[in-house]
Amino acid sequence: MSPIFLPRDNKYDWMLAKMWVRSSDFLVHQLVTHLLKTHLLSEVFEMAMYRQLSAVHPVYKLLMPHVRFTIAINAKAREKLISKDGIFSQVSSINGAGMGKLIQNAMKTLTYESLCFPEDIKARGMEDVPKYYYRDDGKMVWKAIHCFVSAVIKTYYRSDKAVQKDVEIQEFVKDVACFGMNNSDNFPKSLSSREQLVEYLTAVIFTASAQHAAVNFGQFDWYGWIPNSPSTMRKPPPQQKGQVDLKYIMESLPDRECSSKVLGTVWSLTRTQENELYLETSPVRS
């Protein structure tokens, strides 16, 4: 029912319109970009690892430092953050059923290729956009992880046939696609070469480390100023132009109690742990 607001409209109309977009983006970022595409995906990989790889398997040892604690963290999130009466329901404009629907919709378009950083950048047409530091830094991190994983895989697998004959690896990949991703055709169900295995494991590690860091640790900087990305809006969007003033905007933004909960939550989420392990200190052992 709302008109399309433009930069040439009343400055408060345009200001509020941008806040509405940022408020919607808050939901997508928290539930899709952050929760689904890093936390829940990493849990899928971790579960498949425990179910299909023995503890002495080199890929188990390779992945463990990157997915450890994911299940525990996600269990706490289900209890405290995204439960029916959790923090997210208290501070955002979406309820438990809405969270599930949003994530289900995102799952329909989630593909394995989107986890492969170079492919994702290309698919989104962001290869040549200037000053896109996420892309520039991400490419370097992806390349470093890929190089490291390649060295490990080529040490243990002398040929593509060795990958094909590794029952544990094939079952691990199949478990991810068929069990974790609900038999999705968007994820591979087998791997036939060392290079495919290297790319797959690079995607797993990148998702759990660099990608999560990119979408998580800047949250307080981004959400610490509530009007920059409101978690919810208290008034409906205006249905006519020229009715918005500063008072209307202040009445639309989250109240003090809601804002304080958002600030406390994102501050907590952006803290690192005392036993935090970084990529260059990965304790991989043969």
Backbone as a ProteinNet text record, in pm:
[ID]
protein_1_A
[PRIMARY]
MSPIFLPRDNKYDWMLAKMWVRSSDFLVHQLVTHLLKTHLLSEVFEMAMYRQLSAVHPVYKLLMPHVRFTIAINAKAREKLISKDGIFSQVSSINGAGMGKLIQNAMKTLTYESLCFPEDIKARGMEDVPKYYYRDDGKMVWKAIHCFVSAVIKTYYRSDKAVQKDVEIQEFVKDVACFGMNNSDNFPKSLSSREQLVEYLTAVIFTASAQHAAVNFGQFDWYGWIPNSPSTMRKPPPQQKGQVDLKYIMESLPDRECSSKVLGTVWSLTRTQENELYLETSPVRS
[TERTIARY]
80.9	0	84.3	212.9	299.6	348.7	367.6	425.2	574.6	633.2	778.2	844	928.2	993.7	1124.6	1155.6	1271.3	1357.4	1485.4	1573.3	1523.9	1446.4	1398.4	1275.9	1221.8	1107.6	1150.9	1054	1081.2	1195.4	1290.1	1409.8	1375.4	1269.4	1230.3	1159.7	1086.2	1029.3	1141.1	1241.6	1351.6	1434	1455.2	1529.6	1458.3	1327	1250.8	1245.1	1232.7	1229.9	1358.5	1471.7	1600	1607.5	1552.3	1551.7	1468.2	1356.6	1273.7	1349.8	1422.6	1502.4	1609	1674.8	1779.6	1721.8	1601.4	1537.3	1507.8	1461.9	1439.8	1571.8	1675.4	1806.6	1859.7	1823.5	1862.5	1812.7	1687.4	1629.5	1700	1723.8	1789.3	1932.4	2001.4	2139.6	2147.4	2065.2	2074.2	2027.7	1916.7	1856.9	1907.7	1945.7	1990.1	2142.1	2195	2338.3	2421.3	2378.6	2454.9	2412.6	2287.6	2243.8	2246.7	2173.6	2162.8	2293.9	2352.4	2462.8	2598.9	2606.6	2732.4	2706.5	2624.8	2604.3	2538.6	2423.4	2349.9	2419.6	2479.1	2553.8	2675.4	2745.1	2861.1	2818.2	2699.3	2647.6	2619.7	2568.3	2544.4	2675.6	2779.6	2910.1	2967.3	2952.1	3004.6	2931.8	2800.2	2723.4	2763.7	2776.9	2817.5	2957.9	3044.4	3180.4	3178.9	3101.8	3093.2	3029.1	2930.3	2856.2	2932.8	3017	3076.1	3228.2	3298.4	3444.7	3497	3588.9	3651.4	3744.4	3769.9	3851.7	3995.5	4040.4	4178.2	4186.1	4071	4070.8	4135.6	4222.4	4290.2	4194	4081.8	3985.4	3913.3	3889.4	3833	3926.5	4054.6	4152.3	4164.5	4147.5	4155.2	4037.7	3918.8	3797.8	3772.4	3811.4	3775.5	3803.3	3922.3	3948.3	3853.6	3790.4	3707.8	3559.2	3515.4	3373.5	3349.1	3455.7	3440.1	3350.7	3271.2	3180.9	3060	3053	2940.1	2806.9	2798.3	2673.6	2635.3	2733.5	2706.7	2659	2723.3	2684.2	2543	2514	2382.4	2272.8	2305.4	2208.2	2173.9	2274	2250.9	2170	2197.8	2122.4	1975.7	1950.1	1811.6	1737.6	1810.2	1749.7	1729.4	1828.7	1827.8	1789.4	1825.7	1811.1	1689.9	1670.6	1566.7	1451.5	1440	1327.3	1200.7	1089	961	963.2	1022.7	1030.3	1173.9	1256.7	1397.3	1420.4	1546.4	1583.7	1538.5	1554.2	1522.8	1375.2	1290.3	1146.3	1112.3	1190.7	1164.6	1206.6	1309.3	1365.7	1338.1	1285.2	1268	1120.4	1094.2	956.6	910.4	968.2	931.3	919.2	818.5	800.5	864.7	845.9	909.1	868.2	738.6	691.1	749.7	760.1	817.7	965.2	1038	1179.7	1193.8	1111.3	1117.7	1085.8	985.8	946.7	1057	1118.7	1226.4	1343.7	1381.1	1493	1458	1334.6	1291.6	1297.6	1255.2	1262.2	1406.8	1495.1	1637.3	1698.1	1651.3	1703.3	1675.3	1566.5	1529.2	1631.2	1698.7	1795.2	1940.4	1960	2095.1	2161.5	2278.9	2350.5	2492.2	2548.6	2688.8	2779.7	2750.2	2834.3	2839.2	2730.6	2729.1	2824.8	2867.6	2964.7	3107.9	3125	3258.4	3280	3362.3	3372	3392.7	3489.2	3506.5	3381.7	3314.9	3193.9	3080.7	3070.8	2965.4	2984.5	3107.5	3136.8	3100.9	3136.8	3107.9	2958.4	2886.7	2743	2667.4	2719.6	2652.2	2699.2	2785.6	2830.3	2915.1	2992.7	3071.1	3221	3257	3399.1	3476.7	3413.6	3486.2	3438.3	3353.8	3305.8	3422.6	3448.8	3564.6	3545.3	3655.3	3659.2	3566.9	3557.8	3477.4	3573.7	3599.4	3705.6	3670.8	3544.4	3501.9	3549.4	3532.6	3579.4	3731.1	3797.4	3943.3	4008.2	3963.2	4018.7	3977.3	3850.2	3799.1	3873.4	3909.7	3984.3	4119	4185.7	4315.9	4302.4	4199.2	4178.3	4139.5	4049.7	4010	4132.2	4216.1	4334.5	4428.4	4446.4	4534.7	4479.8	4348.1	4285.9	4294.8	4265.1	4269.3	4409	4510.8	4649.4	4683.5	4641.4	4668.5	4596.2	4467.4	4388.5	4444.4	4485.2	4540.8	4666.4	4751.2	4873.4	4841.5	4741.2	4701.7	4642.9	4550.9	4482.6	4580	4671.7	4766.4	4868.4	4881.2	4967.6	4902.6	4771.6	4701.4	4634.5	4607.6	4543.1	4636.2	4685.9	4782.9	4718.1	4586.3	4518.8	4371.1	4303.5	4159.1	4086.1	4141.5	4079.1	4076.4	4179.6	4184.9	4069.9	4033.5	3918.7	3790.2	3776.5	3656.3	3637.2	3748	3740.8	3732.2	3744.7	3736.1	3588.2	3543.5	3402.3	3359.1	3444.7	3408.7	3386	3473.1	3457.9	3330	3305.2	3185.8	3058.7	3060.2	2945	2929.5	3040.5	3037.4	2967.6	3007.4	2948	2801	2770.7	2632.8	2546.4	2600.6	2527.4	2489.2	2582.7	2555.4	2437.3	2440.7	2337.6	2204	2207.1	2083	2019.4	2101.4	2047.4	2046.6	2164	2173.1	2097.2	2102.7	2037.3	1906.6	1853.8	1720.9	1713.9	1814.5	1820.7	1819.9	1891.7	1895.4	1976.3	1922.6	1995.2	2097.9	2099.3	2193	2328.2	2342.4	2468.8	2515.4	2646.5	2696.4	2675.6	2649.6	2629.6	2749.8	2849.5	2973.1	3081.5	3206.6	3321	3407.6	3459.8	3532.4	3678.9	3726.4	3865.9	3922.5	4053.7	4119.6	4084.4	4076	4045.8	3905.3	3811.2	3675.4	3674.1	3752.2	3760	3824.5	3928	3994.9	3898.9	3826	3730.1	3621.5	3571.5	3463.7	3509.1	3626.2	3676.5	3714.8	3762.5	3791	3663.4	3554.1	3425.4	3378.3	3396.6	3357.2	3435.1	3567	3652.4	3628	3615.1	3592.2	3459.9	3356.8	3225.2	3232.1	3301.5	3306.9	3403.6	3494.3	3596	3581.9	3631.7	3636.7	3497.5	3406.7	3273.1	3199.3	3209.2	3143.7	3204.3	3334.6	3399.6	3350.8	3333.7	3292.6	3152.2	3061.8	2923.2	2891.2	2983.1	2955.2	3028.5	3159	3238.1	3225.7	3155.2	3130.6	2992.6	2919.3	2780.1	2766	2849	2834.5	2864	2963.4	2993.5	2874.8	2805.5	2696.6	2565.8	2535.2	2407.1	2414.2	2534	2548.9	2477.4	2459.2	2380.8	2245.1	2144.7	2016	1951.9	1948.9	1885.6	1954.6	2081.1	2153.1	2093	2037.1	1976.7	1882.6	1763.7	1670.9	1628.5	1623.5	1581.9	1432.3	1355.4	1211.3	1163.1	1040.7	980.5	846.2	819.4	698.8	575.6	594.1	480.4	483.3	367.5	366	427.5	474.2	529.4	421.3	454.8	353.8	296.1	168.8	101.1	87.5	133.4	134.2	265.3	304.6	425.2	395.4	498.3	486.9	429.5	411.9	354.1	458.5	578.9	680.9	761.4	779	871.2	960.2	1046.5	1140.9	1067.6	957.6	879.2	825.3	776.4	724.6	835.8	955.1	1068.6	1104.7	1111.2	1147.1	1042.7	916.2	810.5	811.8	878.3	889	1004.7	1112.8	1232.5	1208.3	1287.9	1272	1282	1208.9	1214.8	1344	1361.1	1486.8	1513.8	1409.8	1429.2	1472	1403.6	1437.6	1578.8	1611.6	1744.1	1855.1	1832.5	1935.6	1957.7	1851.2	1864.9	1942.5	1915.4	1988.8	2135.9	2165.4	2304.8	2378	2312.6	2375.7	2399	2302.9	2314	2425.7	2427.6	2529.8	2668.6	2675.3	2804.8	2856.3	2768.4	2807.8	2849.3	2774.9	2803.9	2937.6	2982.8	3107	3231	3213.5	3329.5	3399.9	3532	3607.2	3631.3	3652.6	3673.5	3820.4	3843.6	3981	4062	3996.1	4066.4	4042.3	4014.5	3991.3	4113	4087.3	4194.4	4177.4	4286.1	4283.3	4342.7	4315.3	4352.4	4501.1	4584.7	4728.6	4780.2	4694.5	4737.5	4660.2	4603.5	4523.4	4609.1	4569.5	4653	4631.9	4655.5	4636.2	4755.6	4728	4832.6	4811.1	4920.1	4910.8	4884.6
-121	0	126.2	113.4	231.9	271.7	400.6	444.7	412.7	427.8	410.8	543.6	541.3	663.6	685	810.3	846	948.9	961.3	1059	1202.4	1232.7	1371.1	1402.5	1301.5	1324.8	1400.2	1432.3	1491.2	1414.9	1486.7	1421.1	1318.9	1343.1	1247.8	1126	1146.6	1032.3	939	997.6	918.5	853.3	925.3	871.2	749.2	760.5	649.5	531.5	559.4	451.8	370.1	438.5	367.3	286.3	338.6	263.3	136.3	143.3	25	-82.4	-39.9	-135.8	-198.9	-116.6	-168.6	-259.1	-231.4	-317.4	-454.8	-456.5	-584.3	-658.3	-583.3	-643.7	-704	-643.3	-699.3	-842.8	-867.3	-1001	-1098.2	-1054.4	-1141.5	-1172.4	-1070.8	-1092.4	-1190.3	-1168.6	-1252.1	-1395.2	-1413	-1545.3	-1623	-1553.5	-1622.1	-1616.6	-1496.1	-1481.9	-1535.7	-1507.9	-1549	-1687.5	-1702.3	-1827.9	-1944.2	-1931.8	-2043.6	-2073	-1969.7	-1993	-2009.6	-1990	-2022.9	-2122.2	-2085.5	-2172.4	-2305.2	-2301	-2424	-2510.2	-2447.3	-2523.8	-2591.8	-2520	-2580	-2697.5	-2687.4	-2798.7	-2920.4	-2897.8	-3007.7	-3079.6	-3003.6	-3063.6	-3135.5	-3074.2	-3136.5	-3266.7	-3267.3	-3389.1	-3499.9	-3467	-3566.7	-3618.8	-3531.7	-3571.6	-3675.4	-3647.4	-3741.9	-3874.2	-3866.8	-3986.3	-4075.4	-4015.4	-4092.3	-4104.4	-4015.7	-4020.7	-4071	-4163.8	-4209.5	-4101.1	-4106.2	-4001.7	-4001.4	-4111.3	-4117.4	-4078.9	-4050.7	-4012.2	-3875.1	-3855.7	-3726	-3609.4	-3633.6	-3525.4	-3490.6	-3588.5	-3560.5	-3466.7	-3497.5	-3414.5	-3276.4	-3270.9	-3143.5	-3052.3	-3110.1	-3030	-2996.6	-3084.7	-3070.5	-2931.8	-2872.5	-2741.4	-2632	-2651.5	-2546.3	-2559.9	-2679.4	-2699.1	-2733.3	-2744	-2778.3	-2675.2	-2719.5	-2636.6	-2584.2	-2609.5	-2555.9	-2608	-2738.7	-2797	-2736.7	-2719.7	-2662.6	-2518.1	-2440.7	-2300.4	-2292	-2376.8	-2375	-2419.8	-2515.8	-2558.6	-2443.8	-2367.6	-2251.6	-2144.4	-2127	-2029.1	-2069	-2198.1	-2245.2	-2221.6	-2231.7	-2214.8	-2068.5	-1985.1	-1847.9	-1742.9	-1766.4	-1661.1	-1678.4	-1796.5	-1812.3	-1900.9	-1924.7	-1999.8	-1913.4	-1974.6	-1903.8	-1773.4	-1776.7	-1656.6	-1605.7	-1640.5	-1602.4	-1455	-1414.4	-1274.3	-1223.1	-1305	-1256.2	-1223.8	-1305	-1276.1	-1149.5	-1119.2	-1001.4	-871.9	-878.2	-753.4	-732.9	-832.3	-817.2	-816.9	-796.2	-787.2	-918.4	-1029.8	-1159.6	-1259.4	-1347.7	-1446.3	-1579.4	-1680.1	-1809	-1870.6	-1867	-1923.2	-1847.4	-1716	-1635.1	-1664.9	-1689.6	-1726.3	-1854.2	-1953.6	-2080	-2062.8	-1981.1	-1958.9	-1888.8	-1788.8	-1715.4	-1808	-1890.7	-1982.4	-2087.7	-2139	-2236.7	-2177.7	-2052.4	-1987.1	-1973.3	-1938.6	-1924.5	-2058.3	-2166.4	-2299.9	-2338.9	-2289.8	-2326.6	-2277.6	-2171.3	-2114.4	-2136.3	-2208.3	-2233.3	-2342.9	-2316	-2413.4	-2433.8	-2546.5	-2573.1	-2466.9	-2427.5	-2328.1	-2196.5	-2162.3	-2035.8	-2038.9	-2158.7	-2170.5	-2159	-2172.7	-2160.5	-2012.6	-1947.8	-1801.5	-1743.7	-1791.3	-1732.4	-1746.6	-1862.2	-1883.5	-1791.4	-1770.6	-1684.4	-1540	-1492.4	-1355.2	-1337.9	-1437.3	-1431.6	-1435.6	-1523.9	-1538.5	-1411.8	-1336.1	-1212.7	-1091.1	-1112.8	-1003	-900.1	-945.2	-852.6	-861.5	-918.3	-939.4	-809	-708.4	-587	-462	-479.1	-363.3	-303.7	-172.8	-113.8	-105.6	-115.2	-99.8	-198.4	-318.6	-423.3	-510.2	-468.4	-528.3	-668.5	-697.5	-833.6	-931.2	-894.3	-978.4	-987.9	-874.8	-872.9	-953.5	-931.8	-1006.4	-1153.1	-1175.7	-1312.2	-1398.7	-1342	-1418.5	-1463.4	-1376.7	-1413.4	-1523.2	-1512.5	-1614.9	-1747	-1741.9	-1863.3	-1930.6	-1852.7	-1908.1	-1973.9	-1911.1	-1966.7	-2098.7	-2101.5	-2225.1	-2334.2	-2297.8	-2393.9	-2453.7	-2371.3	-2417.2	-2515.2	-2480.5	-2565.6	-2699.6	-2695.7	-2817.5	-2904.7	-2842.6	-2917.2	-2993.6	-2929.7	-2996.2	-3117.7	-3102.7	-3214.2	-3328.2	-3296.7	-3400.5	-3474	-3402.1	-3467.3	-3552.3	-3529.1	-3613.6	-3749.4	-3748.9	-3872.3	-3942.8	-3869.9	-3930.3	-3916.1	-4029.3	-4027.2	-4013.1	-4034.5	-4028.5	-3998	-3967.6	-3945.3	-4073.5	-4186.3	-4314.2	-4339.3	-4291.3	-4308	-4234	-4118.8	-4043.5	-4121.2	-4172.9	-4247.2	-4371.8	-4434.8	-4558.6	-4535.5	-4411	-4381.7	-4379.4	-4489.6	-4503.7	-4397.4	-4366	-4269.4	-4130.6	-4091.4	-3959.9	-3955.7	-4059.1	-4061.9	-4059.7	-4131.1	-4132.1	-3997.9	-3933.6	-3800.6	-3700.1	-3697.9	-3605.1	-3638.6	-3767.7	-3811.1	-3774.8	-3788.4	-3755.6	-3608	-3521.8	-3377.8	-3347.7	-3403.7	-3373.2	-3437.8	-3565.1	-3640.7	-3623.6	-3615.7	-3601.4	-3455.2	-3391.7	-3254.3	-3154.8	-3172.4	-3078.3	-3134.3	-3237.4	-3290.9	-3336.9	-3414	-3472.9	-3366.7	-3260.6	-3149.1	-3184.6	-3146.7	-3164.8	-3054.2	-2956.2	-2844.4	-2872	-2992	-3028.8	-3163.1	-3177.6	-3303.4	-3420.6	-3537.4	-3658.6	-3752.2	-3714.1	-3790.7	-3700.4	-3742.8	-3669.8	-3767.8	-3723.6	-3816.2	-3780.1	-3671.3	-3633	-3563.4	-3556.8	-3486.8	-3339.2	-3280.2	-3137.4	-3107.8	-3195.8	-3177.2	-3185.8	-3279	-3292.8	-3170	-3117.7	-2997.5	-2879.7	-2860.5	-2749.2	-2766.3	-2887.7	-2915.6	-2883.2	-2931.5	-2908.4	-2762.3	-2697.9	-2554.5	-2477.2	-2515.3	-2449.3	-2469.8	-2591.5	-2619.6	-2531.4	-2528.2	-2451.5	-2302.2	-2254.9	-2112	-2067.7	-2150.4	-2116.8	-2103.1	-2197.1	-2199.4	-2097.6	-2046.2	-1954.4	-1814.3	-1795.4	-1661.9	-1603.6	-1685	-1633	-1596.9	-1683.9	-1652.6	-1526.7	-1514.3	-1395	-1269.2	-1278.6	-1161.6	-1114.3	-1208.7	-1169.6	-1158.4	-1198.4	-1196.6	-1086.7	-1075.8	-992.5	-842.6	-804.2	-662	-617.4	-706.6	-675.7	-556.2	-547.6	-436.7	-303.5	-301.8	-179.3	-139.1	-237.9	-211.1	-180.2	-256.7	-243.8	-160	-117.3	-39.3	94.9	147.4	270.6	227.7	224.8	162.7	212.6	345	389	335.6	292.9	240.9	109.9	30.8	-97.2	-143.2	-85.3	-117.1	-264.2	-326.5	-467.2	-482.9	-378.6	-379.9	-236.4	-220.2	-88	-89.3	13.1	13.8	68.5	143.3	196.7	136.4	123.5	72.9	175.3	132.2	228.8	324.9	450	547.3	512	538.8	507.7	628.8	743.2	863.8	937.9	1014.3	1094.6	1225.6	1281.4	1411.7	1410.7	1293	1285.1	1260.2	1232.1	1190.8	1310.5	1319.2	1416.5	1340.2	1412.2	1346.5	1273.9	1329.9	1266	1130.7	1126	1001.6	896.9	940.7	847.9	792.6	880.8	835.2	737.8	759.5	669.7	537.5	535.8	413.6	325.5	387.7	312.9	231.7	128.2	47.5	133.5	93.3	168.8	138.1	200.5	189.3	45.8	-22.3	-159.3	-252.5	-243.5	-326	-294.7	-167.1	-126.3	-178.2	-172.1	-218.7	-368.7	-445.5	-589.6	-619.7	-542.4	-560	-531	-418.9	-381.7	-488.9	-537.1	-639.6	-768.3	-805	-929.4	-922.2	-816.4	-809.4	-786	-717.7	-702.6	-839.8	-920.8	-1054.1	-1142.3	-1135.7	-1219.7	-1186.6	-1063.4	-1023.2	-1044	-1100.3	-1128.9	-1256.1	-1257.6	-1379.5	-1455.4	-1584.4	-1669	-1667.8	-1698.7	-1703.2	-1811	-1919.6	-2028.4	-2025.5	-1907.4	-1890.3	-1936.5	-2015.6	-2058.7	-1988.9	-1936	-1865.4	-1954.8	-1920	-2007.5	-2041.7	-1946	-1972.7	-2058.8	-2086.8	-2170.3	-2300.8	-2342.4	-2465.9	-2585.7	-2658.3	-2767	-2899.7	-2901.9	-3025.7	-3117	-3242.5	-3340.9	-3460	-3520	-3637.2	-3761.3
0	0	0	18.4	25.1	-112.9	-135.6	-263.1	-268	-384.7	-399	-362.5	-259.4	-213.9	-290.1	-317.5	-399.6	-326.6	-364.3	-299.7	-309.4	-411.4	-427.8	-341.6	-271.6	-183.4	-58.2	25.6	156.6	223.4	284.7	338.2	445.9	520.7	624.4	563.7	455.4	382.5	336.8	274.7	219.4	330.7	439.2	552.2	609.9	628.8	685.8	588.6	459.8	360.4	366.1	379.1	388.5	517	624.9	751.2	739	665.1	644	566.9	464.9	387.8	476.5	557.6	645.1	753	798.2	896	836.2	711.9	643	623.4	591	570.8	701.1	814.4	944.4	957.5	918.8	928.6	834.8	710.8	613.4	657.6	705.4	748.4	864.7	966.5	1085.3	1059.6	988.7	974	852.9	746.7	624.9	611	597.7	574.4	690.5	813	931.5	979.9	1023.2	1084	985	874.5	780.6	708.8	647.6	555.3	622.4	753.5	822.2	935.6	1034	1150.6	1114.4	1051	1024.7	920.3	820.3	720.9	783.7	868.8	935.8	1023.2	1082.3	1162.5	1074.9	955.7	862.4	831.9	802.9	773.9	895.8	1013.4	1134.2	1164.6	1152.6	1177.8	1080.8	953.8	854.4	883.9	931.6	967.2	1079.6	1184.4	1296	1253.3	1166.7	1127.3	1029.8	945.4	835.4	837.5	904.2	904	1038.2	1034.9	1158.3	1211	1340.5	1403.9	1354.1	1292.6	1241	1093.5	1033.1	891	876	777.3	761.1	738.1	671.9	649	778.6	863.6	996.4	1072	1071.4	1141.9	1078.3	947.1	876.1	911	921.2	943	1089.7	1179	1318.9	1378.4	1358.2	1419.8	1371.7	1255.6	1195.9	1229	1263.9	1293.9	1440.8	1518.5	1660	1729.3	1820	1899.9	1822.8	1691.5	1614	1665.7	1691.5	1739.7	1874.5	1962.3	2094.2	2083.3	1998.9	1980	1922.5	1824.1	1761.5	1858.1	1944.1	2044.2	2138.6	2176.4	2262.7	2188.4	2060.5	1981	1969.6	1949.4	1941.3	2072.7	2182.1	2313.8	2351.1	2324.4	2374.1	2269.6	2142.9	2042.2	1951.5	1895.1	1792.2	1838.3	1967.4	2021.4	2018.2	2054.1	2048.2	2127.9	2245	2328.6	2341.6	2244	2248.5	2220	2230.3	2210.4	2074.2	1970.4	1836.3	1821.6	1881.5	1876.2	1953.6	2056.2	2138.6	2070.9	1986.2	1932.7	1784.8	1715.9	1571.5	1533.7	1406.7	1357.5	1295.7	1339.9	1284.8	1399.3	1392.3	1498.6	1459.6	1545.4	1520.3	1388	1356.1	1230.1	1111.2	1126	1018.5	996.8	1106.4	1094	1011.4	1046.1	973.3	825.9	796	657.1	579.4	640.2	573.4	542.9	638.8	618	513.3	515.9	415.2	275.1	260.9	129.6	83.1	175.9	140.4	101.7	165.4	133.7	-11.2	-66.4	-202.6	-305.4	-274.9	-369.5	-325.8	-215	-165	-247.2	-298.7	-381.2	-329.1	-367.9	-333	-395.5	-517.7	-586.5	-510.8	-440.5	-365.9	-247.3	-205.7	-97.3	-148	-277.4	-338.8	-371.3	-294.8	-297.7	-437.3	-516.5	-650.7	-737.6	-727.4	-806.2	-761.1	-631.1	-577.8	-622	-615.7	-660.3	-807.8	-888	-1031.9	-1058.2	-987.3	-1008.5	-971.4	-876.1	-833.3	-911.5	-1010.3	-1094.5	-1023.1	-923.7	-842	-869.3	-982.7	-1012.9	-1030.8	-1089.4	-1125.7	-1052.2	-951.8	-875.7	-797	-811.9	-742.3	-591.6	-520.2	-374.2	-302.3	-355.3	-291.1	-209.4	-85.6	-5.7	42.5	59.5	94.3	-12.7	-137.8	-248.9	-250.1	-237.2	-246.6	-134.7	-12.2	100.6	94.4	59.1	53.5	-45.8	-160.9	-261.1	-207.6	-133.3	-77.8	27.2	112.4	215.2	149.8	51.5	-19.5	-82.5	-147.9	-214.1	-113.2	3.2	105.3	159.4	186.7	236	130.1	7.1	-103.8	-118	-107.2	-118.9	-6.4	114.1	230.4	217.8	184	170.2	57.9	-51.7	-163.9	-122.6	-44.3	1.1	87.6	174.1	261.6	179.6	90.2	11.5	-79.6	-141.3	-231.9	-156.7	-27.1	54.9	79.6	99.2	136.4	18.9	-88.6	-205	-324.8	-372.4	-482.6	-619.3	-626.9	-756.1	-735.7	-845.6	-839.6	-799.4	-842.5	-811.1	-660.8	-592.1	-447.2	-379.5	-433.6	-381.1	-406.7	-528.2	-564.6	-478.2	-437.5	-359.5	-209.2	-165.5	-22.1	18	75.3	109.8	211.4	306	409.9	350.2	260.3	196.5	113.9	36.1	-48	36.8	149.6	239	310.8	340.2	401.8	310.5	185.3	88.3	65.4	55.8	35.9	156	275.5	397.9	400.6	359.9	356	264.2	142	42.8	76.5	117.7	134	271.2	375.2	509.6	553.9	553.3	601.4	516.7	384.7	293.4	237	301.6	267.4	122.4	82.9	-51.7	-161.9	-137.2	-232.6	-356.7	-473.1	-599.4	-620.2	-530.8	-543.9	-478.6	-418.7	-356	-412.5	-435.3	-492.6	-397.4	-455	-375.4	-382.9	-462.5	-472.3	-529.4	-511.6	-566.5	-644.7	-758.8	-846.6	-866.4	-806.2	-826.7	-703.5	-699.4	-589	-590.6	-708.9	-717.1	-665.8	-695.7	-643.9	-491.6	-437.9	-292.5	-229.8	-292.5	-241.8	-239.2	-347.2	-352.1	-247.3	-232.3	-136	5.7	44	179.7	200.7	95.8	105.3	133.7	67.7	91	234.2	287	424.9	522.1	506.1	597.7	582	458.7	434.3	497.1	483	539.6	690.9	754.7	900.6	959.4	878.5	930.3	870.6	752	692.3	667	611.4	581.9	710.2	810.5	938	999.5	995	1050.4	979.7	848	770.1	806.8	834.8	861.1	1009.8	1095.7	1238.9	1314.5	1295.6	1385.3	1360.7	1255.3	1233.9	1279	1345	1378.4	1472.3	1573.9	1667.7	1599	1511.2	1435.7	1348.6	1293.6	1198.9	1271.1	1375.7	1444.6	1571.7	1609.3	1731.9	1725.5	1606.1	1586.1	1533.8	1620.5	1592	1462.7	1433.5	1308.1	1182.3	1195.2	1079	1029.1	1121.8	1083.2	1193.3	1201.3	1310.4	1306.6	1423.5	1428.9	1405.5	1430.3	1406.9	1388.1	1343.8	1329.5	1400.7	1482.4	1566.3	1495.6	1389	1312.7	1172.9	1109.4	972.1	877.1	761.7	665.8	618.1	595.1	551.9	415.9	398.1	273.2	182.1	231	148.2	171.4	74.2	86.7	158.5	220.5	283.3	422.9	483.7	617.5	726.9	687.6	785.3	833.1	964.6	1022.6	1121.5	1191.1	1282	1394.7	1440.9	1546.7	1498.2	1375.4	1318.3	1311.7	1273.5	1264.5	1401.4	1502.1	1636.6	1691.6	1656	1700.6	1623.1	1508.7	1428.6	1473.8	1519.1	1558.3	1685.2	1709	1830.9	1956.7	2061.5	2186.1	2261.6	2375.2	2449.3	2495.3	2544.8	2593.5	2480.6	2368.7	2252.9	2204.1	2195.7	2147.9	2237.8	2369.1	2462.2	2448.1	2421.3	2401	2273	2168.9	2043.3	2064.6	2129.8	2153.8	2235	2341.3	2423.3	2346.6	2261.4	2185.6	2082.2	2002.1	1897.2	1956.8	2070.8	2136.9	2180.4	2238.4	2282.5	2165.1	2054.8	1939.2	1874.4	1889.6	1824	1910.8	2031	2116	2068.8	2076.6	2048.3	2178.5	2165.7	2282.7	2325.2	2452.7	2502.4	2430.6	2392.9	2324.6	2173.2	2121.3	1977.3	1898.2	1793	1703.7	1569.1	1516.3	1389.3	1279.8	1156.5	1045.5	1043.6	1072.9	1064.7	1179.1	1279.5	1391.6	1397.3	1284	1279.6	1320.7	1428.2	1480.5	1408.8	1276.8	1200.7	1225.1	1255.4	1279.7	1189.1	1144.4	1056.8	1139.7
[MASK]
++++++++++++++++++++++++++++++++++++++++++++++++++++++++++++++++++++++++++++++++++++++++++++++++++++++++++++++++++++++++++++++++++++++++++++++++++++++++++++++++++++++++++++++++++++++++++++++++++++++++++++++++++++++++++++++++++++++++++++++++++++++++++++++++++++++++++++++++++++++++++++++

